[in-house]
Coordinates of C-alpha atoms and ligand atoms in Angstrom, one line a residue:
M191 CA -55.9 20.6 -32.8
L192 CA -56.8 17.0 -34.2
I193 CA -60.4 15.5 -33.9
V194 CA -59.9 12.0 -34.4
A195 CA -62.9 10.3 -34.4
G196 CA -63.3 7.0 -33.3
I197 CA -65.1 4.0 -35.4
T198 CA -65.7 0.7 -34.5
L199 CA -65.1 -2.4 -37.4
K200 CA -68.3 -3.6 -35.9
S201 CA -70.4 -0.8 -38.1
L202 CA -68.5 1.4 -40.2
E203 CA -71.6 3.5 -41.2
P204 CA -72.0 6.4 -41.5
R205 CA -69.2 6.6 -43.2
V206 CA -67.5 10.3 -42.1
W207 CA -64.6 9.7 -45.1
D208 CA -66.8 8.6 -48.1
A209 CA -67.4 11.6 -49.9
S210 CA -69.9 9.7 -52.2
S211 CA -71.8 9.4 -48.4
S212 CA -74.7 11.7 -48.0
Y213 CA -72.7 11.1 -44.1
F214 CA -69.8 12.8 -45.5
L215 CA -67.8 14.6 -43.3
P216 CA -64.8 16.6 -45.6
D217 CA -63.0 18.7 -42.0
L218 CA -62.7 15.0 -40.9
Q219 CA -59.2 13.9 -40.9
A220 CA -58.3 12.0 -38.4
V221 CA -60.6 8.2 -36.9
M222 CA -59.1 6.1 -34.4
I223 CA -59.7 2.3 -34.4
S224 CA -59.2 0.2 -30.9
Y225 CA -56.8 -3.1 -31.7
A226 CA -59.3 -4.8 -28.8
D227 CA -62.0 -4.0 -31.7
I228 CA -59.2 -5.2 -34.4
H229 CA -58.0 -8.3 -32.9
Q230 CA -61.6 -10.2 -33.2
F231 CA -62.2 -9.9 -36.1
P232 CA -59.3 -12.5 -37.1
R233 CA -59.3 -12.0 -41.5
M234 CA -60.2 -8.5 -41.6
R235 CA -56.9 -8.5 -39.6
Q236 CA -54.9 -10.0 -41.6
R237 CA -56.2 -8.5 -44.7
M238 CA -54.9 -5.0 -43.1
M239 CA -51.7 -6.7 -43.0
D240 CA -51.8 -7.8 -46.3
N241 CA -52.8 -5.2 -48.2
G242 CA -53.1 -1.8 -45.4
I243 CA -55.5 -0.5 -43.0
H244 CA -56.9 2.2 -46.1
A245 CA -57.6 -0.7 -48.3
T246 CA -59.0 -2.5 -46.1
L247 CA -61.4 -0.3 -44.7
N248 CA -61.9 1.7 -47.9
I249 CA -60.9 4.6 -46.3
P250 CA -59.4 7.6 -48.3
G251 CA -55.2 7.4 -47.5
K252 CA -55.0 11.4 -46.6
I253 CA -56.9 10.2 -43.2
Q254 CA -54.6 9.6 -40.4
I255 CA -55.3 6.4 -38.8
F256 CA -54.8 5.8 -35.2
L257 CA -54.2 2.9 -33.1
D258 CA -55.3 2.8 -29.6
N259 CA -53.7 -0.5 -27.8
G260 CA -57.6 -1.6 -26.7
A261 CA -56.4 -2.2 -23.2
F262 CA -59.3 -0.3 -21.6
G263 CA -61.3 -2.6 -23.9
F264 CA -58.7 -5.8 -23.3
S265 CA -59.7 -5.7 -19.2
R266 CA -63.0 -5.3 -19.2
R267 CA -63.3 -8.6 -21.2
G268 CA -61.1 -9.9 -18.7
V269 CA -58.6 -10.0 -20.7
E270 CA -55.0 -10.2 -20.4
T271 CA -53.9 -7.8 -24.0
P272 CA -52.2 -9.7 -26.7
T273 CA -48.6 -7.4 -26.8
N274 CA -47.3 -9.8 -30.1
E275 CA -50.1 -9.6 -32.4
Y276 CA -50.2 -6.2 -31.8
E277 CA -46.3 -5.8 -32.9
E278 CA -46.7 -8.1 -35.4
F279 CA -50.3 -5.9 -36.3
I280 CA -48.4 -2.7 -36.8
R281 CA -45.7 -4.2 -38.6
Q282 CA -47.4 -5.2 -41.3
A283 CA -50.4 -3.3 -41.3
K284 CA -48.5 0.4 -39.9
P285 CA -50.9 2.8 -38.4
Y286 CA -49.9 5.9 -38.7
W287 CA -49.7 7.0 -35.3
R288 CA -50.0 4.0 -32.6
A289 CA -49.9 3.3 -28.3
V290 CA -47.7 1.2 -26.4
P291 CA -48.8 -2.3 -26.7
Q292 CA -50.3 -1.5 -22.9
D293 CA -51.0 0.1 -20.2
F294 CA -52.5 0.4 -16.9
I295 CA -55.5 2.4 -16.5
P296 CA -55.7 3.9 -13.1
T297 CA -59.6 4.7 -11.9
P298 CA -59.8 7.6 -9.7
N299 CA -61.6 5.6 -6.8
M300 CA -57.7 3.6 -6.6
T301 CA -56.3 3.8 -3.5
L302 CA -52.8 5.7 -4.1
D303 CA -50.9 2.3 -3.1
E304 CA -52.7 0.9 -6.0
Q305 CA -52.7 3.8 -8.7
D306 CA -48.8 4.3 -7.4
E307 CA -49.1 0.2 -9.2
C308 CA -50.3 1.2 -12.0
L309 CA -48.2 3.5 -13.3
R310 CA -45.3 1.0 -12.3
R311 CA -46.9 -1.1 -14.9
T312 CA -47.6 1.7 -17.8
M313 CA -44.1 3.1 -17.1
L314 CA -42.5 -0.7 -17.7
V315 CA -44.6 -0.6 -20.9
N316 CA -43.2 3.0 -22.0
T317 CA -39.5 2.2 -21.5
A318 CA -40.2 -1.2 -22.7
Y319 CA -41.7 0.0 -26.0
D320 CA -39.1 3.3 -26.3
Y321 CA -37.8 2.5 -29.8
D322 CA -40.7 2.8 -33.3
G323 CA -42.9 5.4 -33.1
Y324 CA -44.9 3.6 -30.1
V325 CA -46.4 7.2 -28.5
P326 CA -45.8 6.1 -24.4
V327 CA -49.0 7.1 -22.5
I328 CA -49.7 8.1 -18.8
H329 CA -52.3 9.0 -16.9
I330 CA -54.6 12.3 -15.9
S331 CA -54.4 10.2 -11.7
R332 CA -52.4 11.9 -8.1
V333 CA -49.1 10.1 -9.5
I334 CA -48.9 12.7 -12.5
N335 CA -46.2 14.7 -11.3
D336 CA -43.7 11.1 -10.9
Y337 CA -45.2 10.0 -13.8
I338 CA -43.5 13.5 -15.8
A339 CA -40.5 12.9 -13.9
Q340 CA -40.0 9.3 -14.8
M341 CA -40.7 10.1 -18.2
K342 CA -38.3 12.7 -17.8
A343 CA -35.1 11.2 -16.8
N344 CA -35.1 8.4 -19.4
E345 CA -33.1 9.8 -22.7
N346 CA -34.6 7.7 -25.4
L347 CA -38.5 8.4 -23.4
A348 CA -37.5 12.0 -22.5
A349 CA -36.7 12.6 -26.9
K350 CA -39.8 10.8 -28.0
P351 CA -41.9 13.1 -30.6
C352 CA -45.5 12.2 -29.7
L353 CA -46.7 11.0 -25.8
A354 CA -51.0 10.5 -24.7
I355 CA -52.2 10.9 -22.0
G356 CA -55.6 9.3 -20.5
G357 CA -58.4 9.4 -17.6
I358 CA -58.7 13.7 -18.2
V359 CA -62.5 13.3 -18.4
P360 CA -63.1 11.0 -15.0
N361 CA -60.7 13.2 -13.5
L362 CA -62.9 15.6 -13.9
L363 CA -66.2 14.2 -13.3
R364 CA -64.8 14.3 -10.1
A365 CA -65.5 10.7 -9.7
P366 CA -65.5 9.3 -5.3
K367 CA -61.4 9.9 -4.8
S368 CA -60.3 12.6 -7.3
L369 CA -58.1 15.2 -7.2
T370 CA -59.8 18.7 -7.2
H371 CA -60.4 20.3 -10.5
G372 CA -57.4 22.5 -10.1
E373 CA -55.0 20.8 -9.2
I374 CA -56.1 18.5 -11.9
L375 CA -56.0 21.6 -14.5
Q376 CA -52.4 22.8 -12.3
S377 CA -50.5 19.4 -13.6
L378 CA -51.9 19.6 -17.1
I379 CA -50.4 23.5 -17.4
N380 CA -47.1 21.9 -15.7
L381 CA -47.1 18.8 -18.0
R382 CA -47.5 20.8 -21.0
R383 CA -45.0 23.1 -20.3
E384 CA -42.7 20.3 -19.3
F385 CA -43.2 18.2 -22.9
A386 CA -43.4 21.4 -24.6
D387 CA -42.0 20.0 -27.5
K388 CA -44.1 17.5 -27.9
Q389 CA -47.7 16.8 -29.5
I390 CA -49.7 15.8 -27.0
H391 CA -52.7 13.1 -27.6
V392 CA -55.3 13.5 -25.2
F393 CA -57.9 10.1 -25.0
G394 CA -60.8 10.1 -24.9
I395 CA -62.7 13.3 -25.0
G396 CA -66.7 13.7 -24.6
G397 CA -68.6 16.4 -25.4
T398 CA -67.4 19.9 -26.3
S399 CA -67.3 22.0 -23.1
T400 CA -64.6 19.3 -22.6
L401 CA -63.5 20.5 -26.2
H402 CA -62.3 23.9 -24.8
V403 CA -60.9 22.6 -21.9
A404 CA -57.7 20.2 -24.3
M405 CA -57.8 23.9 -26.4
L406 CA -57.3 25.9 -24.5
L407 CA -54.1 23.9 -22.4
G408 CA -52.5 23.3 -25.8
F409 CA -53.0 20.0 -26.8
D410 CA -52.6 18.6 -30.7
S411 CA -55.3 15.5 -30.7
V412 CA -58.4 14.4 -29.3
D413 CA -60.3 11.5 -29.4
S414 CA -63.8 10.5 -29.4
S415 CA -66.0 7.7 -29.9
G416 CA -68.4 9.9 -27.9
W417 CA -70.6 11.2 -31.4
R418 CA -71.4 7.3 -32.1
N419 CA -72.1 6.4 -29.0
R420 CA -74.7 9.3 -27.6
A421 CA -75.8 8.8 -31.4
A422 CA -77.4 5.2 -30.3
R423 CA -78.5 6.7 -27.1
G424 CA -80.7 9.1 -28.7
I425 CA -78.3 12.0 -27.8
V426 CA -77.6 14.8 -30.2
L427 CA -74.6 17.1 -29.3
L428 CA -75.5 21.2 -29.3
S429 CA -72.8 23.5 -29.7
G430 CA -72.2 25.3 -26.8
S431 CA -75.2 24.4 -24.7
G432 CA -73.5 20.3 -24.5
E433 CA -76.1 17.1 -24.8
R434 CA -79.9 16.7 -25.3
T435 CA -81.7 13.4 -25.9
I436 CA -84.1 13.2 -28.9
V437 CA -85.3 10.8 -29.1
P438 CA -85.7 8.2 -25.7
L439 CA -83.5 5.3 -26.6
G440 CA -83.0 2.5 -24.6
S441 CA -82.9 3.1 -20.5
W442 CA -80.9 6.0 -21.1
N443 CA -83.3 9.5 -19.5
G444 CA -80.6 12.6 -20.4
R445 CA -82.1 15.9 -20.3
K446 CA -84.3 16.4 -23.4
L447 CA -84.4 19.5 -25.6
N448 CA -86.1 22.5 -24.8
A449 CA -88.3 24.8 -28.0
T450 CA -85.4 27.1 -28.3
E451 CA -82.8 24.3 -28.3
M452 CA -85.6 22.5 -31.4
E453 CA -85.3 25.5 -32.9
Q454 CA -81.7 25.6 -33.0
I455 CA -81.0 22.5 -34.9
A456 CA -84.1 22.1 -37.1
E457 CA -82.0 25.2 -38.8
C458 CA -78.4 23.2 -38.0
F459 CA -76.7 23.3 -41.0
C460 CA -74.6 19.3 -41.3
P461 CA -74.6 17.4 -44.3
A462 CA -77.1 15.3 -42.4
C463 CA -79.8 17.5 -40.7
R464 CA -79.8 19.4 -44.0
K465 CA -80.8 16.0 -45.9
F466 CA -82.6 14.4 -43.7
G467 CA -84.3 17.1 -41.0
L468 CA -85.4 16.1 -37.7
E469 CA -87.1 14.0 -38.2
G470 CA -84.1 12.1 -39.6
L471 CA -82.9 13.0 -36.0
K472 CA -85.6 11.6 -34.0
S473 CA -85.7 8.7 -36.5
Q474 CA -85.4 4.8 -34.0
T475 CA -84.1 4.1 -37.6
T476 CA -80.7 2.7 -38.0
E477 CA -80.7 5.7 -40.2
G478 CA -81.4 7.8 -37.4
F479 CA -78.5 6.5 -35.9
R480 CA -76.0 7.7 -38.5
I481 CA -77.7 10.6 -38.8
R482 CA -77.3 12.1 -34.8
A483 CA -74.1 10.3 -35.8
T484 CA -72.9 12.3 -38.3
H485 CA -74.5 15.3 -36.9
N486 CA -72.3 15.0 -33.5
L487 CA -69.2 15.1 -34.9
W488 CA -69.8 17.6 -37.5
I489 CA -70.7 19.1 -33.7
L490 CA -67.4 18.7 -32.8
L491 CA -64.9 19.4 -35.9
E492 CA -67.6 22.6 -36.1
E493 CA -66.4 23.9 -32.1
Q494 CA -63.1 23.1 -33.1
K495 CA -63.3 25.8 -35.5
W496 CA -65.2 28.4 -33.6
I497 CA -62.7 27.7 -30.7
S498 CA -59.3 27.7 -33.1
E499 CA -60.3 30.8 -34.5
N500 CA -62.0 32.6 -32.0
L501 CA -58.6 32.5 -29.6
N502 CA -56.3 33.5 -33.0
S503 CA -58.6 36.4 -33.7
G504 CA -57.7 36.6 -29.1
D505 CA -61.8 37.2 -29.3
Y506 CA -62.4 33.6 -27.2
I507 CA -61.4 35.1 -23.7
N508 CA -64.7 38.0 -24.5
A509 CA -67.3 35.0 -26.1
Y510 CA -66.5 31.9 -24.3
S511 CA -69.4 33.3 -21.7
G512 CA -71.8 33.8 -24.1
H513 CA -70.6 30.5 -26.1
L514 CA -70.7 28.0 -23.4
N515 CA -74.3 28.3 -21.6
N516 CA -74.7 27.0 -18.5
S517 CA -72.0 24.1 -18.6
T518 CA -70.8 22.6 -15.9
Y519 CA -67.0 23.0 -17.1
L520 CA -67.2 26.8 -17.4
P521 CA -65.6 27.5 -14.1
L522 CA -62.1 24.8 -15.2
I523 CA -62.3 27.4 -18.8
R524 CA -62.2 30.3 -16.8
Y525 CA -59.7 28.6 -14.0
L526 CA -57.6 28.0 -17.6
I527 CA -57.9 32.0 -18.8
E528 CA -57.0 33.1 -15.5
N529 CA -53.6 30.6 -14.6
K530 CA -52.2 30.2 -18.0
T531 CA -50.6 33.5 -19.3
S532 CA -50.4 32.6 -23.3
I533 CA -54.5 32.7 -23.4
Ligands
ZN712 ZN1 -76.5 18.7 -38.4

């Protein structure tokens, strides 16, 4: 499964794709940019259209660039998604992967009618852009089975090689009125089976435990901006153990590292920790942010490798519970192992 690192144009540091940087992560293969971000920088947008995204951002050509439509960012600012400009940008800048120009995101606490309305409006966009490499988007909600049926009923959409799904994490975290875990996982297993031939991307995976869920479900790629926004709050990821606050920043009051975890992280082998050590991770400077962000992304990439190796060797079923310490996702992972014959 491909890990797509969410980035922001407001600051391209740490340049984890740059072989000359202290923060270089050679295993990184793809990044995701939001169009909401690009739209805020008209001159940079134009340069991307004239010279390509890689050249403008000085990102090596081998790194795949995924483009999210930014619908979430635009709606949060109360702005209508500029679909024409999005299309124009895609025609000229040619990102490797791009979502349809707009989708209407249901929240777990919406009524059934409201979720139905999100489905109707999103499917209108999916249908209008059933050509030219646009990736249709569907959402985990109480109407997920209607999404699947409508996608399959449309010949052009059914023939698309790719599909993206949003809303997994908020639903797995059980917001009010959300589905039960069993219902969500069963609908995801069903979705994977119904679209067995498609490359399925999952939007917005958070930390390491959700990687296990996505990989057990057989999804092809996930994106996460968690490596950066956790770093900004002074939070570091730990392999198999979720996340801990290493330096209290802002109003965020997360769980702190205990002595054993502090020892574990002091021995971290990521490029940033090897160079800057524990003091670097704890630093409140901009460099501290870069060190934590690099560390966090490295942990995600390593976790993906661990899961992949253990699934391939057949050891996963014996190793996962020892690897995932006290994860709230353990029952979900157990459910997937018990209900999915391919594992
Ligand atoms: Zn590290």
